[in-house]
PDB file of C-alpha atoms in Angstrom:
ATOM      1  CA  UNK A 540     -15.765  -8.906  -7.725  1.00  0.00           C
ATOM      2  CA  UNK A 541     -16.866  -9.886  -4.225  1.00  0.00           C
ATOM      3  CA  UNK A 542     -20.513 -10.571  -3.564  1.00  0.00           C
ATOM      4  CA  UNK A 543     -22.067  -8.255  -0.937  1.00  0.00           C
ATOM      5  CA  UNK A 544     -23.444 -10.027   2.114  1.00  0.00           C
ATOM      6  CA  UNK A 545     -21.294 -13.121   1.653  1.00  0.00           C
ATOM      7  CA  UNK A 546     -17.962 -14.229   3.115  1.00  0.00           C
ATOM      8  CA  UNK A 547     -14.919 -12.321   1.868  1.00  0.00           C
ATOM      9  CA  UNK A 548     -12.292 -14.599   0.286  1.00  0.00           C
ATOM     10  CA  UNK A 549      -8.661 -13.486   0.081  1.00  0.00           C
ATOM     11  CA  UNK A 550      -6.442 -15.265  -2.458  1.00  0.00           C
ATOM     12  CA  UNK A 551      -2.844 -14.370  -3.226  1.00  0.00           C
ATOM     13  CA  UNK A 552       0.378 -16.175  -4.118  1.00  0.00           C
ATOM     14  CA  UNK A 553       2.140 -17.279  -0.951  1.00  0.00           C
ATOM     15  CA  UNK A 554      -0.986 -16.538   1.084  1.00  0.00           C
ATOM     16  CA  UNK A 555      -3.295 -19.371   0.119  1.00  0.00           C
ATOM     17  CA  UNK A 556      -6.982 -18.811   0.732  1.00  0.00           C
ATOM     18  CA  UNK A 557      -8.315 -16.927   3.744  1.00  0.00           C
ATOM     19  CA  UNK A 558     -12.057 -16.640   4.327  1.00  0.00           C
ATOM     20  CA  UNK A 559     -13.384 -13.779   6.426  1.00  0.00           C
ATOM     21  CA  UNK A 560     -16.906 -14.592   7.633  1.00  0.00           C
ATOM     22  CA  UNK A 561     -19.607 -12.096   6.657  1.00  0.00           C
ATOM     23  CA  UNK A 562     -20.494 -11.749  10.362  1.00  0.00           C
ATOM     24  CA  UNK A 563     -17.117 -10.011  10.979  1.00  0.00           C
ATOM     25  CA  UNK A 564     -17.860  -7.319   8.369  1.00  0.00           C
ATOM     26  CA  UNK A 565     -20.119  -4.553   9.665  1.00  0.00           C
ATOM     27  CA  UNK A 566     -21.849  -2.511   6.968  1.00  0.00           C
ATOM     28  CA  UNK A 567     -23.687   0.744   7.614  1.00  0.00           C
ATOM     29  CA  UNK A 568     -25.661   2.666   5.030  1.00  0.00           C
ATOM     30  CA  UNK A 569     -26.462   6.354   4.679  1.00  0.00           C
ATOM     31  CA  UNK A 570     -27.448   8.861   2.033  1.00  0.00           C
ATOM     32  CA  UNK A 571     -24.669   9.776  -0.362  1.00  0.00           C
ATOM     33  CA  UNK A 572     -24.001  13.170  -1.840  1.00  0.00           C
ATOM     34  CA  UNK A 573     -23.572  13.677  -5.557  1.00  0.00           C
ATOM     35  CA  UNK A 574     -25.532  12.462  -8.590  1.00  0.00           C
ATOM     36  CA  UNK A 575     -28.633  10.358  -8.268  1.00  0.00           C
ATOM     37  CA  UNK A 576     -31.557  12.353  -9.562  1.00  0.00           C
ATOM     38  CA  UNK A 577     -34.823  12.090  -7.636  1.00  0.00           C
ATOM     39  CA  UNK A 578     -33.652   8.992  -5.783  1.00  0.00           C
ATOM     40  CA  UNK A 579     -30.640  10.644  -4.150  1.00  0.00           C
ATOM     41  CA  UNK A 580     -32.670  11.899  -1.189  1.00  0.00           C
ATOM     42  CA  UNK A 581     -34.436   8.609  -0.508  1.00  0.00           C
ATOM     43  CA  UNK A 582     -31.791   5.939  -1.148  1.00  0.00           C
ATOM     44  CA  UNK A 583     -29.136   4.935   1.364  1.00  0.00           C
ATOM     45  CA  UNK A 584     -26.469   4.256  -1.263  1.00  0.00           C
ATOM     46  CA  UNK A 585     -23.361   5.308   0.731  1.00  0.00           C
ATOM     47  CA  UNK A 586     -21.666   2.321   2.383  1.00  0.00           C
ATOM     48  CA  UNK A 587     -19.386   2.327   5.409  1.00  0.00           C
ATOM     49  CA  UNK A 588     -17.587  -0.960   6.060  1.00  0.00           C
ATOM     50  CA  UNK A 589     -16.013  -1.669   9.450  1.00  0.00           C
ATOM     51  CA  UNK A 590     -13.641  -4.569  10.082  1.00  0.00           C
ATOM     52  CA  UNK A 591     -11.674  -5.441  13.211  1.00  0.00           C
ATOM     53  CA  UNK A 592      -8.550  -7.375  12.125  1.00  0.00           C
ATOM     54  CA  UNK A 593      -7.416  -7.872  15.741  1.00  0.00           C
ATOM     55  CA  UNK A 594     -10.586  -9.761  16.661  1.00  0.00           C
ATOM     56  CA  UNK A 595     -10.904 -11.762  13.444  1.00  0.00           C
ATOM     57  CA  UNK A 596     -10.648 -15.544  13.693  1.00  0.00           C
ATOM     58  CA  UNK A 597      -9.728 -15.805   9.997  1.00  0.00           C
ATOM     59  CA  UNK A 598      -6.019 -15.041  10.540  1.00  0.00           C
ATOM     60  CA  UNK A 599      -3.185 -16.847  12.284  1.00  0.00           C
ATOM     61  CA  UNK A 600      -1.381 -15.037  15.099  1.00  0.00           C
ATOM     62  CA  UNK A 601       1.531 -14.093  12.811  1.00  0.00           C
ATOM     63  CA  UNK A 602      -0.835 -12.802  10.108  1.00  0.00           C
ATOM     64  CA  UNK A 603      -2.842 -10.825  12.674  1.00  0.00           C
ATOM     65  CA  UNK A 604       0.332  -9.228  14.074  1.00  0.00           C
ATOM     66  CA  UNK A 605       1.512  -8.315  10.560  1.00  0.00           C
ATOM     67  CA  UNK A 606      -1.900  -6.816   9.716  1.00  0.00           C
ATOM     68  CA  UNK A 607      -2.045  -4.745  12.895  1.00  0.00           C
ATOM     69  CA  UNK A 608       1.503  -3.471  12.355  1.00  0.00           C
ATOM     70  CA  UNK A 609       1.075  -2.554   8.674  1.00  0.00           C
ATOM     71  CA  UNK A 610      -2.412  -1.075   9.035  1.00  0.00           C
ATOM     72  CA  UNK A 611      -1.740   0.730  12.326  1.00  0.00           C
ATOM     73  CA  UNK A 612      -2.034   4.199  10.753  1.00  0.00           C
ATOM     74  CA  UNK A 613      -5.438   3.326   9.250  1.00  0.00           C
ATOM     75  CA  UNK A 614      -7.005   1.744  12.333  1.00  0.00           C
ATOM     76  CA  UNK A 615      -9.447   3.750  14.447  1.00  0.00           C
ATOM     77  CA  UNK A 616     -10.117   2.106  17.821  1.00  0.00           C
ATOM     78  CA  UNK A 617      -8.651  -1.092  16.380  1.00  0.00           C
ATOM     79  CA  UNK A 618     -11.097  -1.140  13.463  1.00  0.00           C
ATOM     80  CA  UNK A 619     -10.533  -0.552   9.770  1.00  0.00           C
ATOM     81  CA  UNK A 620     -13.097   1.828   8.222  1.00  0.00           C
ATOM     82  CA  UNK A 621     -13.738   2.088   4.480  1.00  0.00           C
ATOM     83  CA  UNK A 622     -16.368   4.295   2.877  1.00  0.00           C
ATOM     84  CA  UNK A 623     -17.783   4.020  -0.628  1.00  0.00           C
ATOM     85  CA  UNK A 624     -20.167   6.371  -2.377  1.00  0.00           C
ATOM     86  CA  UNK A 625     -18.746   6.504  -5.897  1.00  0.00           C
ATOM     87  CA  UNK A 626     -21.700   4.681  -7.467  1.00  0.00           C
ATOM     88  CA  UNK A 627     -25.381   5.494  -7.482  1.00  0.00           C
ATOM     89  CA  UNK A 628     -26.438   2.012  -6.395  1.00  0.00           C
ATOM     90  CA  UNK A 629     -25.909   0.611  -2.924  1.00  0.00           C
ATOM     91  CA  UNK A 630     -25.052  -2.826  -4.308  1.00  0.00           C
ATOM     92  CA  UNK A 631     -22.184  -1.496  -6.447  1.00  0.00           C
ATOM     93  CA  UNK A 632     -20.870   0.593  -3.530  1.00  0.00           C
ATOM     94  CA  UNK A 633     -20.962  -2.476  -1.268  1.00  0.00           C
ATOM     95  CA  UNK A 634     -19.032  -4.527  -3.828  1.00  0.00           C
ATOM     96  CA  UNK A 635     -16.491  -1.716  -4.397  1.00  0.00           C
ATOM     97  CA  UNK A 636     -15.812  -1.266  -0.669  1.00  0.00           C
ATOM     98  CA  UNK A 637     -15.397  -5.033  -0.158  1.00  0.00           C
ATOM     99  CA  UNK A 638     -13.016  -5.136  -3.123  1.00  0.00           C
ATOM    100  CA  UNK A 639     -10.941  -2.308  -1.605  1.00  0.00           C
ATOM    101  CA  UNK A 640     -10.860  -4.109   1.746  1.00  0.00           C
ATOM    102  CA  UNK A 641      -9.724  -7.308   0.039  1.00  0.00           C
ATOM    103  CA  UNK A 642      -6.902  -5.487  -1.816  1.00  0.00           C
ATOM    104  CA  UNK A 643      -5.824  -3.686   1.360  1.00  0.00           C
ATOM    105  CA  UNK A 644      -5.669  -6.912   3.384  1.00  0.00           C
ATOM    106  CA  UNK A 645      -3.823  -8.846   0.654  1.00  0.00           C
ATOM    107  CA  UNK A 646      -1.201  -6.063   0.415  1.00  0.00           C
ATOM    108  CA  UNK A 647      -0.810  -5.918   4.202  1.00  0.00           C
ATOM    109  CA  UNK A 648      -0.471  -9.712   4.482  1.00  0.00           C
ATOM    110  CA  UNK A 649       2.196  -9.970   1.777  1.00  0.00           C
ATOM    111  CA  UNK A 650       5.473 -11.293   3.179  1.00  0.00           C
ATOM    112  CA  UNK A 651       8.223  -8.717   3.641  1.00  0.00           C
ATOM    113  CA  UNK A 652      10.704  -8.250   0.815  1.00  0.00           C
ATOM    114  CA  UNK A 653      13.971 -10.153   1.073  1.00  0.00           C
ATOM    115  CA  UNK A 654      16.770  -8.222   2.731  1.00  0.00           C
ATOM    116  CA  UNK A 655      19.349  -6.685   0.410  1.00  0.00           C
ATOM    117  CA  UNK A 656      22.555  -8.669   0.209  1.00  0.00           C
ATOM    118  CA  UNK A 657      25.448  -6.195   0.180  1.00  0.00           C
ATOM    119  CA  UNK A 658      27.985  -6.584  -2.620  1.00  0.00           C
ATOM    120  CA  UNK A 659      31.488  -5.176  -3.009  1.00  0.00           C
ATOM    121  CA  UNK A 660      32.510  -2.987  -5.925  1.00  0.00           C
ATOM    122  CA  UNK A 661      34.643  -4.785  -8.518  1.00  0.00           C
ATOM    123  CA  UNK A 662      38.319  -3.972  -8.909  1.00  0.00           C
ATOM    124  CA  UNK A 663      37.625  -2.518 -12.369  1.00  0.00           C
ATOM    125  CA  UNK A 664      34.903  -0.189 -11.094  1.00  0.00           C
ATOM    126  CA  UNK A 665      37.164   0.977  -8.259  1.00  0.00           C
ATOM    127  CA  UNK A 666      40.041   1.752 -10.666  1.00  0.00           C
ATOM    128  CA  UNK A 667      37.672   3.576 -13.077  1.00  0.00           C
ATOM    129  CA  UNK A 668      36.370   5.670 -10.182  1.00  0.00           C
ATOM    130  CA  UNK A 669      39.875   6.590  -9.042  1.00  0.00           C
ATOM    131  CA  UNK A 670      40.959   7.409 -12.625  1.00  0.00           C
ATOM    132  CA  UNK A 671      37.966   9.711 -13.009  1.00  0.00           C
ATOM    133  CA  UNK A 672      38.827  11.404  -9.706  1.00  0.00           C
ATOM    134  CA  UNK A 673      42.398  11.922 -10.856  1.00  0.00           C
ATOM    135  CA  UNK A 674      41.268  13.427 -14.179  1.00  0.00           C
ATOM    136  CA  UNK A 675      38.802  15.719 -12.394  1.00  0.00           C
ATOM    137  CA  UNK A 676      41.529  16.782  -9.962  1.00  0.00           C
ATOM    138  CA  UNK A 677      43.853  17.627 -12.866  1.00  0.00           C
ATOM    139  CA  UNK A 678      41.125  19.695 -14.545  1.00  0.00           C
ATOM    140  CA  UNK A 679      40.432  21.621 -11.352  1.00  0.00           C
ATOM    141  CA  UNK A 680      44.086  22.162 -10.463  1.00  0.00           C
ATOM    142  CA  UNK A 681      44.637  23.749 -13.894  1.00  0.00           C
ATOM    143  CA  UNK A 682      42.010  26.386 -13.163  1.00  0.00           C
ATOM    144  CA  UNK A 683      43.745  28.634 -10.619  1.00  0.00           C
ATOM    145  CA  UNK A 684      45.508  31.887 -11.252  1.00  0.00           C
ATOM    146  CA  UNK A 685      48.092  31.846 -13.934  1.00  0.00           C
ATOM    147  CA  UNK A 686      51.420  32.833 -12.432  1.00  0.00           C
ATOM    148  CA  UNK A 687      52.941  35.929 -14.060  1.00  0.00           C
ATOM    149  CA  UNK A 688      55.627  35.222 -16.670  1.00  0.00           C
ATOM    150  CA  UNK A 689      58.913  37.046 -16.364  1.00  0.00           C
ATOM    151  CA  UNK A 690      59.927  38.032 -19.836  1.00  0.00           C
TER     152      UNK A 690
END
């Protein structure tokens, strides 16, 4: 779990280690709805985390371009916005939102899957396919009207 208020560290196979400085993560707090008893009206436990991947110095140019392309539908004015209010404590909400941001960035930074290498059907599979077509054709051709017999 990531520690609120500290740098965010991204680790993944093929990615190495990327450290996002805490200064690039903007956190805003407000009152959350839902359970909380007497403290729900006085505690700012809802967390909104804002991060601008385009302005971050933590990524290389290629990584930044990949992030902006893959997260384009989630960016608002170039910033990524995540909200957390599932827990009653602000600290747990902060940690949960940072964890979600970390997972989102690691997924977006993952290298693209290798392109499919086309293969040709084997001779056996082609002959089986044609045999099946022939059998099906015979079945269907036997279905028509039965010609009248002249006795």
